[in-house]
Amino acid sequence: MGVEGYLPLFETEELKGRIAYRLYALSVLVCISLFLAYRVTHFPGKEEDGRWAWIGMFGAELWFSLYWMINQSARWKPVIRRTFKDRLSQKYENELPGVDIFVCTADPKIEPPAMVINTVLSVMAYDYPPEKLSVYLSDDGGSDLTFYALDLKIQGVFENPHHIGVHLKLYKDMENRVEIVTTQGEITEEMRKAHKGFLEWVLDSNPRDHQTILQILIDGRDHNFVDMEGKQLPTLVYMAREKRPNYHHNFKAGAMNALIRVSSQISNGEIILNVDCDMYSNNSESIRDALCFFMDEEKGNEIAFVQYPQVFNNNTKNDIYGSLIRIGIELELHGLDGYGGPLYVGTGCFHRREALCGRKYNKEYKRDWKRENTKKVKFNVKELEEKLKGLSSCTYEVKTGWGKEMGLVYGCPVEDVVTGLTIKCRGWRAIYFNPARRSFLGLAPTTLAQALLQHKRWCEGHFKIVFSKHYSLWQGHGRIKAGLQIGYCIYNMWGFNCIPTLCYIIIPSLCLLQGIVLFPSISSPWFIPLAYLVIAKYTYSLGEFLFCGGTLQGWWNDQRMWMFRRTSSYLFALIDLILQALGFSKSAFLITAKVTDTDVSQRYEKEIMEFGIPSPLFLILATLALLNLFSLVMMSFKSVVMNMKAGDLEALSMQMLLCGTVVALNLPVYQALFRRKDKGRIPSSITFKSVVLALSACIMSSY
């Protein structure tokens, strides 16, 4: 029964065109079945050439078929959400809950302090009562440079509360001072004397060995903290949790859990927003949008978190590195929302504090938002800082439920995904909100190495989920909907695409040189389902990409990057996982660099692919590119010299088309190997090795 006089604070709408899509999917499924039947019925005999190649292709196609079916879970019932902020204001303006915002950074060299503090200032400027807003910066690098940047720029808040505006010159001057100090790499003695906070940094401290540093820079309880217009400022807290070499710090998850504990004793906001240090706020009303979900009288009580999309403001027009993952943002996460909620992606996410701290949902649960937060802090700032340092010490979590029953879950490089699944398995649901105006904008990788390493880290984390108790098919069984369990598998099973993709790139090109036929000829009836699959899949893929706001060139770049990731990032993630299982290497948390030099930035803006370093990732990409190029050239030469019959060429036409497509996708690789002279080209050492490897494979397969 509905609440009397109830007006919903949000509405849910199913995306149109679902029936048409289901008919399309059914037709694809029929053709997949027919083509697999072709593979089984035309299996080569023991004495025939290409038997093992046929087995490899059949295995790859079985996997691609299974993975395609898994992907349908994200397209079967997508929904979109709309909020009514005017209704929120009318009903709850005087009873809005406290909101704690966590900003996390870890390395001042990779994540520049100026960028970090700009993110902090952007979230301090939300359209929200400042007395109910608290911002916490977790500096896991324990950097006095980051603290200097925060302290200096907060001084500017008193002069210019809106970050940019009247005193733009003053703000730019502060930004230049921060960049100068960052470049120098140290705080001068004069600067240290100017702020007592620098006394916390002892001479022998380092990012992995230091005591807790906790400073309340703006006390929201003190009404003397106002801007130039006399308006109160939000609470602002700097924290560098204790680090010791003998204690595992659990990376970002450990930092977040320390922030949860510390904030509970300062502001104890009912809602927690966490953002990465490069994801600045782009919409001042994002908090109110999120509260429309949490505070809805009928449906809000079951919502644990509201996830906003992770997008970037430095993407090129055609998104050369496919960083936006456009289909995921505009379609797949909407699809998971239809089954109970999207993945928690680690940034741009509003959490219900109770759910994040381990509370299980039950239908009797009702949150009274009009009940005042009873957490009253009576200590002065200095006493409070000293009292709370123990909450972020190395030993605090020993023999507690933190990292298991409470807070973010430990033990996985993608702790955000595991945490989101764990929360849903406690009975909660989540919301995916993708407003027209982007709420958070970050920095995408600007080099190919950064883009591939980022996906290697993600993929390695998802691999570990599959082989753990947190795999959605195990942990979610009986706890969340089957569609959502399968939806998580789309990402968990990314990495398993590496071997089938390598089979499809290597086997057809090598068999082409030997004249071994792997696909039905054009005149065969079996060619019809294959042709339909190719045409339908890529026509739909292009249409889907354009519908989601992409460009034709952007779609082509996206196809290239999927091939690159599957053959390099995912492969190396699998190799690392095997080495870790055998005890030859340890897991490490890699941070994607946010700093690039001028030349790299200029090439990125011109959409010129950046290689530049002798990475083993590039060796495999170059070798595969040359293997297909050499195979296509040698086959073309052989067909002319040997005057091959039209029937033979027809039988090999699909292999030649596949090989030619791989060559077309690799055009930037060939340019970087042989034509470019700038520093972003592929190093000569990689060129030499890849040429030798590719030629050797072609020559060996020809005999």
XYZ file of C-alpha atoms in Angstrom:
703
model
C 0.000 0.000 0.000
C 1.390 3.398 -0.926
C 2.040 6.244 1.490
C -0.825 8.739 1.652
C -0.023 11.814 -0.446
C 3.075 10.074 -1.769
C 4.886 11.684 -4.686
C 7.834 9.686 -6.039
C 11.209 11.392 -6.064
C 12.315 9.401 -9.118
C 10.824 7.389 -11.941
C 12.024 4.376 -13.893
C 11.450 3.855 -17.598
C 12.249 0.842 -19.749
C 14.351 1.594 -22.826
C 12.448 1.278 -26.076
C 13.189 -1.211 -28.847
C 13.558 -4.270 -26.622
C 11.275 -6.461 -28.742
C 13.188 -5.596 -31.920
C 16.470 -6.349 -30.186
C 15.224 -9.710 -28.920
C 14.197 -10.714 -32.446
C 17.645 -9.710 -33.683
C 19.314 -11.682 -30.878
C 17.203 -14.736 -31.676
C 18.243 -14.598 -35.340
C 21.903 -14.344 -34.316
C 21.519 -17.307 -31.972
C 20.059 -19.418 -34.808
C 22.968 -18.554 -37.113
C 25.516 -19.256 -34.367
C 23.972 -22.705 -33.924
C 24.076 -23.355 -37.667
C 27.708 -22.323 -37.962
C 28.735 -24.486 -34.996
C 26.875 -27.334 -36.701
C 29.025 -26.695 -39.767
C 32.165 -27.000 -37.631
C 31.006 -30.342 -36.199
C 29.821 -31.876 -39.486
C 32.911 -30.835 -41.459
C 35.476 -31.884 -38.881
C 38.714 -32.955 -40.682
C 39.709 -36.619 -40.550
C 42.822 -37.846 -38.763
C 44.834 -37.884 -41.966
C 43.734 -34.456 -43.228
C 45.775 -31.269 -42.876
C 44.577 -28.581 -40.506
C 42.894 -30.816 -37.935
C 44.470 -29.010 -34.976
C 43.778 -25.638 -36.573
C 40.120 -26.651 -36.933
C 40.004 -27.679 -33.273
C 41.518 -24.332 -32.231
C 39.006 -22.361 -34.289
C 36.092 -24.463 -33.033
C 37.170 -23.936 -29.423
C 37.462 -20.175 -29.981
C 34.030 -20.028 -31.599
C 32.449 -21.984 -28.759
C 33.854 -19.461 -26.297
C 32.767 -16.441 -28.375
C 29.264 -17.930 -28.607
C 29.093 -18.418 -24.844
C 30.441 -14.923 -24.163
C 27.934 -13.410 -26.603
C 25.107 -15.099 -24.703
C 26.514 -13.805 -21.394
C 26.479 -10.290 -22.858
C 22.775 -10.518 -23.586
C 22.051 -10.153 -19.864
C 23.031 -6.475 -20.108
C 20.756 -5.866 -23.083
C 17.630 -7.776 -22.155
C 15.854 -5.266 -19.862
C 17.720 -1.914 -19.646
C 16.097 0.905 -17.679
C 16.744 4.622 -17.275
C 16.075 6.835 -14.243
C 14.800 10.379 -13.850
C 14.769 12.439 -10.661
C 12.458 15.139 -9.289
C 14.681 17.480 -7.294
C 11.903 20.037 -6.905
C 9.862 17.500 -4.899
C 12.915 16.719 -2.783
C 13.321 20.407 -1.905
C 9.633 20.842 -1.109
C 9.520 17.889 1.272
C 12.992 17.630 2.817
C 14.869 20.918 2.370
C 15.135 21.440 6.135
C 15.894 17.774 6.887
C 18.559 16.980 4.285
C 21.062 14.390 5.562
C 24.742 14.942 6.158
C 27.013 14.012 3.248
C 30.647 12.995 3.658
C 32.811 13.149 0.547
C 35.959 11.014 0.294
C 38.687 11.981 -2.186
C 41.528 9.471 -2.496
C 45.043 10.023 -3.810
C 48.166 7.861 -3.514
C 51.184 9.282 -5.344
C 52.020 12.982 -5.920
C 54.300 12.117 -8.860
C 51.597 10.250 -10.781
C 48.637 12.263 -9.452
C 49.712 15.951 -9.398
C 48.719 17.829 -6.214
C 47.191 20.676 -8.240
C 44.786 18.209 -9.880
C 43.939 16.593 -6.535
C 43.104 19.882 -4.853
C 41.028 21.070 -7.808
C 38.903 17.966 -7.300
C 38.586 18.779 -3.582
C 37.508 22.347 -4.313
C 34.994 21.187 -6.924
C 33.164 18.955 -4.426
C 33.240 21.708 -1.783
C 31.228 23.856 -4.195
C 28.142 21.603 -4.316
C 24.719 23.237 -4.109
C 24.121 21.847 -0.640
C 23.928 23.263 2.890
C 27.623 23.643 3.870
C 26.963 22.735 7.502
C 25.854 19.300 6.251
C 28.772 18.795 3.881
C 32.182 17.404 4.899
C 35.124 16.682 2.604
C 37.919 14.242 3.493
C 41.144 13.928 1.518
C 42.945 10.612 1.981
C 46.572 11.049 0.958
C 47.949 7.525 0.849
C 51.271 8.882 -0.336
C 51.662 10.855 2.901
C 52.938 13.765 0.815
C 53.738 17.143 2.313
C 53.461 18.485 -1.273
C 49.802 17.474 -1.435
C 49.198 18.977 2.010
C 50.901 22.218 0.911
C 48.677 22.412 -2.178
C 45.561 21.794 -0.076
C 46.505 24.356 2.560
C 47.478 27.010 0.018
C 44.381 26.658 -2.116
C 42.043 26.558 0.844
C 43.385 30.001 1.718
C 42.019 31.050 -1.666
C 38.572 29.759 -0.792
C 38.208 32.644 1.627
C 39.057 34.998 -1.209
C 37.161 33.183 -3.963
C 34.612 30.593 -2.840
C 33.585 29.547 -6.318
C 36.979 28.251 -7.403
C 37.014 30.366 -10.572
C 35.369 33.731 -11.001
C 36.145 37.131 -9.574
C 39.682 36.420 -8.431
C 40.816 34.233 -11.323
C 44.245 35.885 -11.269
C 44.693 35.007 -7.583
C 43.645 31.425 -8.223
C 46.072 31.076 -11.138
C 48.841 32.493 -8.972
C 48.173 29.835 -6.321
C 48.094 27.144 -8.990
C 51.480 28.273 -10.323
C 52.966 28.230 -6.822
C 51.735 24.679 -6.300
C 53.190 23.541 -9.630
C 56.552 25.176 -8.855
C 56.805 23.430 -5.490
C 55.696 20.135 -7.037
C 58.398 20.446 -9.692
C 61.012 21.175 -7.025
C 59.835 18.116 -5.119
C 60.242 19.549 -1.613
C 58.849 22.034 0.864
C 61.247 24.786 1.885
C 62.031 25.520 5.524
C 60.266 28.871 5.213
C 57.078 27.150 4.057
C 57.280 24.659 6.911
C 57.450 27.472 9.446
C 54.414 29.151 7.876
C 52.094 26.304 8.865
C 52.257 24.240 12.021
C 50.815 21.285 10.126
C 54.169 20.573 8.477
C 55.588 19.602 11.860
C 53.776 16.269 11.374
C 56.269 15.286 8.663
C 59.466 14.004 10.247
C 62.703 13.902 8.256
C 62.938 10.119 7.994
C 59.299 9.487 6.992
C 58.423 8.089 3.580
C 55.219 7.057 1.774
C 55.446 3.487 3.162
C 56.630 4.277 6.687
C 55.042 7.129 8.642
C 52.671 7.822 11.499
C 49.065 8.947 11.050
C 48.718 12.568 9.968
C 45.229 13.934 10.601
C 44.348 17.617 10.367
C 40.968 19.337 10.386
C 41.699 22.317 8.159
C 38.163 23.728 8.228
C 35.928 22.953 11.184
C 32.342 23.110 9.965
C 31.149 23.570 13.552
C 33.013 26.874 13.741
C 30.861 29.610 12.219
C 33.933 31.813 11.855
C 34.985 29.762 8.823
C 33.210 31.754 6.124
C 33.969 32.876 2.577
C 34.171 36.463 1.315
C 30.358 36.591 1.152
C 30.001 35.507 4.760
C 28.717 32.021 3.888
C 29.739 29.068 6.008
C 32.263 26.617 4.565
C 32.076 22.797 4.599
C 34.264 20.803 6.968
C 37.597 19.855 5.384
C 39.871 17.124 6.729
C 43.299 15.927 5.551
C 44.325 12.376 6.452
C 47.388 10.267 5.715
C 46.817 6.981 7.528
C 49.680 5.232 9.273
C 51.911 3.085 7.051
C 54.490 0.576 8.272
C 56.540 -1.898 6.192
C 55.410 -4.900 8.238
C 51.691 -4.228 7.757
C 49.704 -4.731 4.571
C 47.769 -1.523 3.899
C 45.192 -2.968 1.420
C 45.610 -0.137 -1.057
C 42.573 2.077 -1.784
C 40.179 -0.199 0.120
C 42.230 0.284 3.283
C 42.243 4.045 2.816
C 38.471 4.120 2.323
C 37.846 2.050 5.443
C 40.054 4.358 7.503
C 38.065 7.326 6.177
C 34.778 5.631 7.107
C 35.948 5.266 10.718
C 37.440 8.737 11.048
C 34.478 10.488 9.431
C 32.046 8.633 11.710
C 33.535 10.498 14.671
C 33.650 13.944 13.026
C 30.574 14.392 10.842
C 29.029 10.919 10.516
C 27.177 11.809 7.313
C 24.390 9.370 6.483
C 25.489 9.457 2.834
C 29.068 8.929 1.622
C 30.329 9.966 -1.788
C 33.693 8.685 -2.947
C 35.581 10.068 -5.937
C 39.031 9.464 -7.331
C 41.390 12.409 -7.139
C 41.116 13.087 -10.890
C 37.288 12.951 -11.029
C 36.242 16.530 -10.410
C 32.597 17.465 -9.920
C 30.914 18.814 -13.043
C 27.369 19.176 -11.708
C 26.588 21.091 -8.531
C 23.255 19.266 -8.106
C 24.618 15.716 -8.101
C 24.033 15.283 -4.359
C 20.388 16.255 -4.673
C 19.936 13.872 -7.601
C 21.360 11.010 -5.539
C 19.162 11.884 -2.549
C 16.071 11.567 -4.731
C 16.805 7.835 -4.785
C 17.775 7.387 -1.146
C 14.930 9.486 0.266
C 12.034 8.195 -1.842
C 9.420 7.043 0.676
C 8.452 3.795 -1.046
C 11.528 2.626 -2.922
C 14.418 4.469 -1.295
C 14.832 2.275 1.776
C 16.243 -0.651 -0.231
C 18.892 1.380 -2.093
C 22.487 0.987 -0.891
C 24.358 3.028 -3.478
C 23.845 5.227 -6.518
C 26.527 4.838 -9.168
C 27.243 7.617 -11.666
C 29.124 6.866 -14.904
C 32.895 7.213 -15.041
C 33.629 9.525 -17.975
C 36.547 11.700 -19.030
C 36.901 15.280 -20.179
C 40.144 14.806 -22.109
C 38.918 12.224 -24.605
C 39.702 13.053 -28.212
C 36.830 13.435 -30.682
C 37.175 9.841 -31.859
C 38.407 8.446 -28.519
C 41.619 6.960 -29.890
C 42.197 4.629 -26.917
C 38.565 3.635 -26.384
C 38.755 4.960 -22.822
C 35.115 5.975 -22.581
C 33.859 2.378 -22.927
C 30.806 4.070 -24.419
C 28.596 0.971 -24.707
C 29.151 0.132 -21.048
C 28.188 3.618 -19.894
C 25.226 4.190 -22.189
C 23.812 0.664 -22.364
C 25.317 -2.207 -20.339
C 25.118 -0.576 -16.904
C 21.517 0.437 -17.642
C 20.908 -3.239 -18.396
C 22.349 -4.372 -15.062
C 20.241 -1.719 -13.335
C 17.175 -3.554 -14.584
C 18.204 -6.611 -12.554
C 19.096 -4.914 -9.270
C 21.868 -2.438 -9.912
C 25.168 -1.734 -11.687
C 28.664 -2.590 -10.565
C 30.238 -0.271 -8.032
C 33.112 1.114 -10.104
C 35.098 2.771 -7.322
C 34.425 6.435 -8.051
C 31.442 8.739 -8.532
C 29.347 6.622 -6.174
C 27.003 7.723 -3.364
C 26.695 5.159 -0.563
C 24.300 4.711 2.329
C 26.735 4.623 5.267
C 24.834 1.836 7.014
C 25.024 -0.453 3.977
C 28.718 0.265 3.419
C 29.416 -0.548 7.066
C 27.897 -4.023 6.788
C 24.242 -3.655 7.715
C 21.924 -6.224 6.092
C 18.706 -5.076 4.475
C 15.311 -6.237 5.649
C 11.863 -5.243 4.473
C 11.000 -3.727 7.834
C 13.871 -1.241 7.512
C 12.713 2.387 7.376
C 15.062 5.335 7.535
C 13.598 8.404 9.212
C 15.385 11.201 7.370
C 13.796 13.820 9.584
C 15.606 12.354 12.586
C 18.563 14.543 13.416
C 22.070 13.100 13.303
C 22.793 12.391 16.976
C 26.573 12.356 16.572
C 27.590 15.465 18.500
C 31.315 16.178 18.594
C 32.264 17.946 21.831
C 36.044 17.996 21.531
C 37.997 20.941 20.191
C 39.902 20.481 16.935
C 43.280 19.635 18.462
C 41.816 17.127 20.928
C 39.720 15.555 18.196
C 42.703 15.151 15.847
C 44.709 13.344 18.520
C 41.774 11.215 19.636
C 41.018 9.950 16.124
C 44.518 9.107 14.898
C 44.231 5.628 16.331
C 41.321 4.862 13.985
C 43.698 4.947 11.020
C 46.601 3.110 12.619
C 48.079 -0.074 11.153
C 46.922 -2.218 14.066
C 43.344 -0.973 14.431
C 41.808 -3.526 12.053
C 43.587 -6.558 13.488
C 41.053 -9.225 14.544
C 38.094 -7.075 13.450
C 35.518 -7.409 10.686
C 36.938 -4.551 8.628
C 37.611 -5.648 5.066
C 35.246 -8.605 5.469
C 31.921 -7.796 7.142
C 32.461 -4.029 7.303
C 33.616 -1.473 4.794
C 35.268 -2.226 1.469
C 36.266 -5.844 0.962
C 39.978 -6.711 0.961
C 41.950 -9.199 -1.076
C 41.189 -8.179 -4.663
C 42.668 -5.457 -6.933
C 39.117 -4.516 -7.993
C 37.828 -4.178 -4.447
C 35.047 -1.867 -5.620
C 33.354 -4.554 -7.744
C 33.601 -7.143 -4.950
C 32.265 -4.660 -2.395
C 29.278 -3.738 -4.555
C 28.386 -7.404 -5.075
C 28.749 -8.145 -1.356
C 26.389 -5.298 -0.476
C 23.764 -6.574 -2.926
C 24.086 -10.064 -1.509
C 23.049 -8.594 1.860
C 19.674 -7.753 0.345
C 20.264 -4.200 -0.880
C 19.876 -2.970 -4.431
C 21.711 -0.229 -6.325
C 20.849 2.443 -8.877
C 22.632 3.547 -12.022
C 22.055 7.235 -12.758
C 23.322 8.667 -16.028
C 22.139 12.302 -16.252
C 22.358 14.424 -19.389
C 24.947 16.672 -17.732
C 27.960 14.604 -16.708
C 28.345 14.664 -12.947
C 32.023 13.675 -12.725
C 34.787 14.135 -15.267
C 38.209 12.509 -15.014
C 41.381 12.068 -17.016
C 41.672 9.243 -19.530
C 45.057 7.651 -20.350
C 46.887 9.622 -23.032
C 49.286 6.886 -24.166
C 48.687 3.354 -25.398
C 50.878 1.918 -22.625
C 48.771 3.628 -19.933
C 45.536 2.439 -21.531
C 46.724 -1.174 -21.827
C 48.198 -1.298 -18.313
C 44.980 0.094 -16.861
C 43.012 -2.724 -18.479
C 45.644 -5.258 -17.434
C 45.094 -4.245 -13.796
C 41.316 -4.380 -14.125
C 41.446 -7.720 -15.927
C 43.799 -9.253 -13.365
C 41.419 -8.216 -10.613
C 38.441 -9.754 -12.399
C 40.434 -12.958 -12.979
C 40.945 -13.191 -9.224
C 37.229 -12.731 -8.628
C 36.441 -15.707 -10.881
C 38.714 -17.943 -8.804
C 37.451 -16.694 -5.452
C 34.368 -16.965 -3.287
C 33.305 -13.555 -4.610
C 32.486 -14.847 -8.088
C 28.914 -13.732 -8.775
C 27.716 -17.222 -9.740
C 28.793 -18.529 -6.316
C 28.361 -15.594 -3.962
C 25.238 -14.307 -5.676
C 23.463 -17.651 -5.977
C 20.075 -17.357 -4.306
C 20.864 -13.816 -3.152
C 20.595 -11.726 -6.333
C 18.727 -12.215 -9.603
C 20.196 -14.635 -12.146
C 20.372 -11.848 -14.752
C 22.593 -9.816 -12.432
C 24.779 -12.816 -11.627
C 25.395 -13.331 -15.339
C 25.804 -9.582 -15.886
C 28.781 -9.504 -13.513
C 30.331 -12.277 -15.627
C 30.585 -9.891 -18.597
C 33.393 -8.119 -16.744
C 34.699 -10.983 -14.601
C 35.329 -13.044 -17.740
C 36.913 -10.281 -19.865
C 40.315 -11.915 -19.666
C 39.243 -15.311 -20.970
C 38.816 -13.704 -24.396
C 42.596 -13.520 -24.847
C 43.259 -17.103 -25.979
C 40.268 -17.368 -28.400
C 41.163 -13.971 -29.907
C 44.779 -15.032 -30.392
C 43.534 -18.201 -32.093
C 41.406 -16.157 -34.487
C 44.271 -13.796 -35.321
C 47.072 -16.363 -35.650
C 45.550 -19.596 -36.987
C 43.745 -18.248 -40.116
C 46.802 -16.256 -41.245
C 49.194 -19.217 -40.886
C 46.738 -21.627 -42.538
C 46.355 -19.144 -45.388
C 49.997 -19.722 -46.336
C 49.452 -23.483 -46.343
C 46.218 -23.293 -48.309
C 44.238 -24.897 -45.463
C 40.575 -23.879 -45.678
C 38.890 -22.997 -42.383
C 35.615 -21.415 -43.519
C 32.892 -22.383 -46.013
C 33.319 -21.059 -49.544
C 30.997 -18.349 -50.844
C 29.084 -20.819 -53.027
C 28.356 -23.144 -50.080
C 24.962 -22.990 -48.288
C 26.930 -22.981 -45.021
C 28.263 -19.558 -45.995
C 24.835 -17.950 -45.444
C 24.751 -18.161 -41.610
C 28.398 -17.051 -41.452
C 27.746 -14.053 -43.703
C 24.669 -13.126 -41.679
C 26.641 -13.302 -38.430
C 29.394 -11.028 -39.736
C 27.067 -8.485 -41.350
C 24.453 -8.452 -38.573
C 26.937 -8.307 -35.707
C 29.004 -5.438 -37.048
C 26.072 -3.498 -38.465
C 24.338 -3.686 -35.099
C 27.577 -2.874 -33.262
C 28.091 0.243 -35.371
C 24.476 1.331 -34.976
C 24.660 0.804 -31.219
C 27.863 2.840 -31.010
C 26.435 5.725 -33.040
C 23.222 5.627 -30.976
C 25.345 6.028 -27.845
C 26.885 9.231 -29.217
C 30.020 7.886 -30.891
C 31.455 8.519 -34.339
C 32.245 6.153 -37.204
C 35.999 6.619 -36.648
C 35.436 6.230 -32.920
C 33.769 2.863 -33.527
C 36.727 1.734 -35.662
C 39.122 2.850 -32.915
C 37.011 0.905 -30.420
C 37.326 -2.281 -32.500
C 41.091 -1.803 -32.642
C 41.404 -1.275 -28.895
C 39.329 -4.368 -28.105
C 41.705 -6.392 -30.270
C 44.747 -4.789 -28.607
C 43.431 -5.389 -25.085
C 42.494 -8.995 -25.725
C 45.839 -9.886 -27.263
C 48.082 -7.984 -24.843
C 46.495 -6.664 -21.609
C 44.326 -9.708 -20.982
C 47.052 -12.154 -22.013
C 49.620 -10.601 -19.666
C 47.033 -10.469 -16.876
C 46.515 -14.213 -17.324
C 50.274 -14.852 -17.323
C 50.703 -12.763 -14.158
C 47.882 -14.655 -12.470
C 49.560 -17.983 -13.271
C 52.931 -16.713 -12.012
C 51.333 -15.501 -8.773
C 49.642 -18.864 -8.293
C 53.030 -20.557 -8.707
C 54.640 -18.122 -6.269
C 56.909 -16.372 -8.768
C 55.406 -12.891 -8.423
C 53.238 -10.825 -6.097
C 50.125 -8.806 -6.747
C 50.674 -5.061 -7.061
C 48.276 -2.150 -7.328
C 49.177 -0.026 -10.355
C 48.083 3.601 -10.583
C 47.414 5.048 -14.017
C 49.648 8.086 -14.515
C 47.886 11.438 -14.929
C 51.004 13.324 -16.061
C 52.201 13.622 -19.668
C 54.785 15.822 -21.359
C 53.954 18.420 -24.004
C 54.923 16.329 -27.043
C 52.812 13.385 -25.881
C 49.842 15.689 -25.244
C 50.120 17.222 -28.698
C 50.195 13.827 -30.383
C 47.237 12.725 -28.273
C 45.201 15.757 -29.319
C 46.015 14.952 -32.969
C 44.920 11.336 -32.337
C 48.348 9.906 -33.119
C 48.813 6.651 -31.231
C 51.589 6.820 -28.636
C 53.994 3.879 -28.268
C 57.435 5.227 -27.344
C 58.663 2.607 -24.851
C 60.057 -0.934 -25.378
C 57.136 -2.642 -23.655
C 56.511 -6.396 -24.079
C 52.877 -5.412 -24.681
C 53.996 -3.686 -27.868
C 56.140 -6.643 -28.924
C 53.136 -8.937 -29.120
C 50.997 -6.281 -30.853
C 53.697 -5.623 -33.468
C 54.374 -9.326 -34.030
C 50.701 -10.121 -34.597
C 50.308 -7.132 -36.904
C 53.314 -8.170 -39.016
C 52.279 -11.829 -39.036
C 48.983 -10.956 -40.696
C 50.603 -8.447 -43.050
C 53.269 -10.910 -44.194
C 50.692 -13.689 -44.601
C 48.436 -11.507 -46.724
C 51.320 -10.263 -48.903
C 52.829 -13.725 -49.329
C 49.430 -15.223 -50.163
C 48.750 -12.516 -52.739
C 52.175 -13.094 -54.275
C 51.657 -16.878 -54.296
C 48.241 -16.552 -55.977
C 49.774 -14.518 -58.818
C 52.960 -16.538 -59.285
C 51.261 -19.940 -59.010
C 48.205 -18.766 -60.973
C 45.815 -20.227 -58.385
C 42.383 -21.335 -59.546
C 39.351 -19.177 -58.850
C 37.795 -21.997 -56.813
C 40.819 -22.179 -54.517
C 40.799 -18.423 -53.971
C 37.066 -18.510 -53.294
C 37.568 -21.183 -50.641
C 40.186 -19.009 -48.924
C 38.288 -15.731 -49.350
C 36.988 -15.550 -45.760
C 40.465 -16.104 -44.366
C 41.836 -13.395 -46.635
C 39.040 -11.055 -45.517
C 39.755 -11.788 -41.848
C 43.485 -11.303 -42.374
C 42.865 -8.065 -44.293
C 40.628 -6.738 -41.507
C 43.353 -7.392 -38.924
C 45.834 -5.578 -41.186
C 43.469 -2.588 -41.548
C 42.997 -2.374 -37.782
C 46.779 -2.371 -37.318
C 47.569 0.559 -39.631
C 48.761 2.744 -36.684
C 51.140 -0.074 -35.689
C 52.722 -0.238 -39.170
C 53.143 3.536 -39.191
C 54.804 3.418 -35.774
C 57.084 0.589 -36.947
C 58.295 1.983 -40.250
C 57.137 5.521 -41.041
C 57.147 7.682 -37.942
C 60.239 9.530 -36.724
C 58.866 11.119 -33.542
C 59.475 9.819 -30.026
C 56.080 8.143 -29.984
C 57.100 5.538 -32.571
C 57.759 1.905 -31.721
C 61.399 1.533 -30.561
C 63.794 -0.092 -33.030
C 64.467 -2.983 -30.630
C 60.766 -3.937 -30.715
C 60.686 -3.501 -34.506
C 63.626 -5.864 -35.028
C 62.279 -8.557 -32.690
C 58.754 -8.445 -34.112
C 59.963 -8.669 -37.718
C 62.131 -11.694 -36.895
C 59.333 -13.456 -34.988
C 56.657 -12.791 -37.619
C 58.873 -13.795 -40.562
C 60.005 -16.945 -38.792
C 56.392 -17.985 -38.146
C 55.431 -17.341 -41.784
C 58.410 -19.227 -43.203
C 57.914 -22.190 -40.883
C 54.209 -22.443 -41.736
C 54.938 -22.356 -45.460
C 56.824 -25.659 -45.355
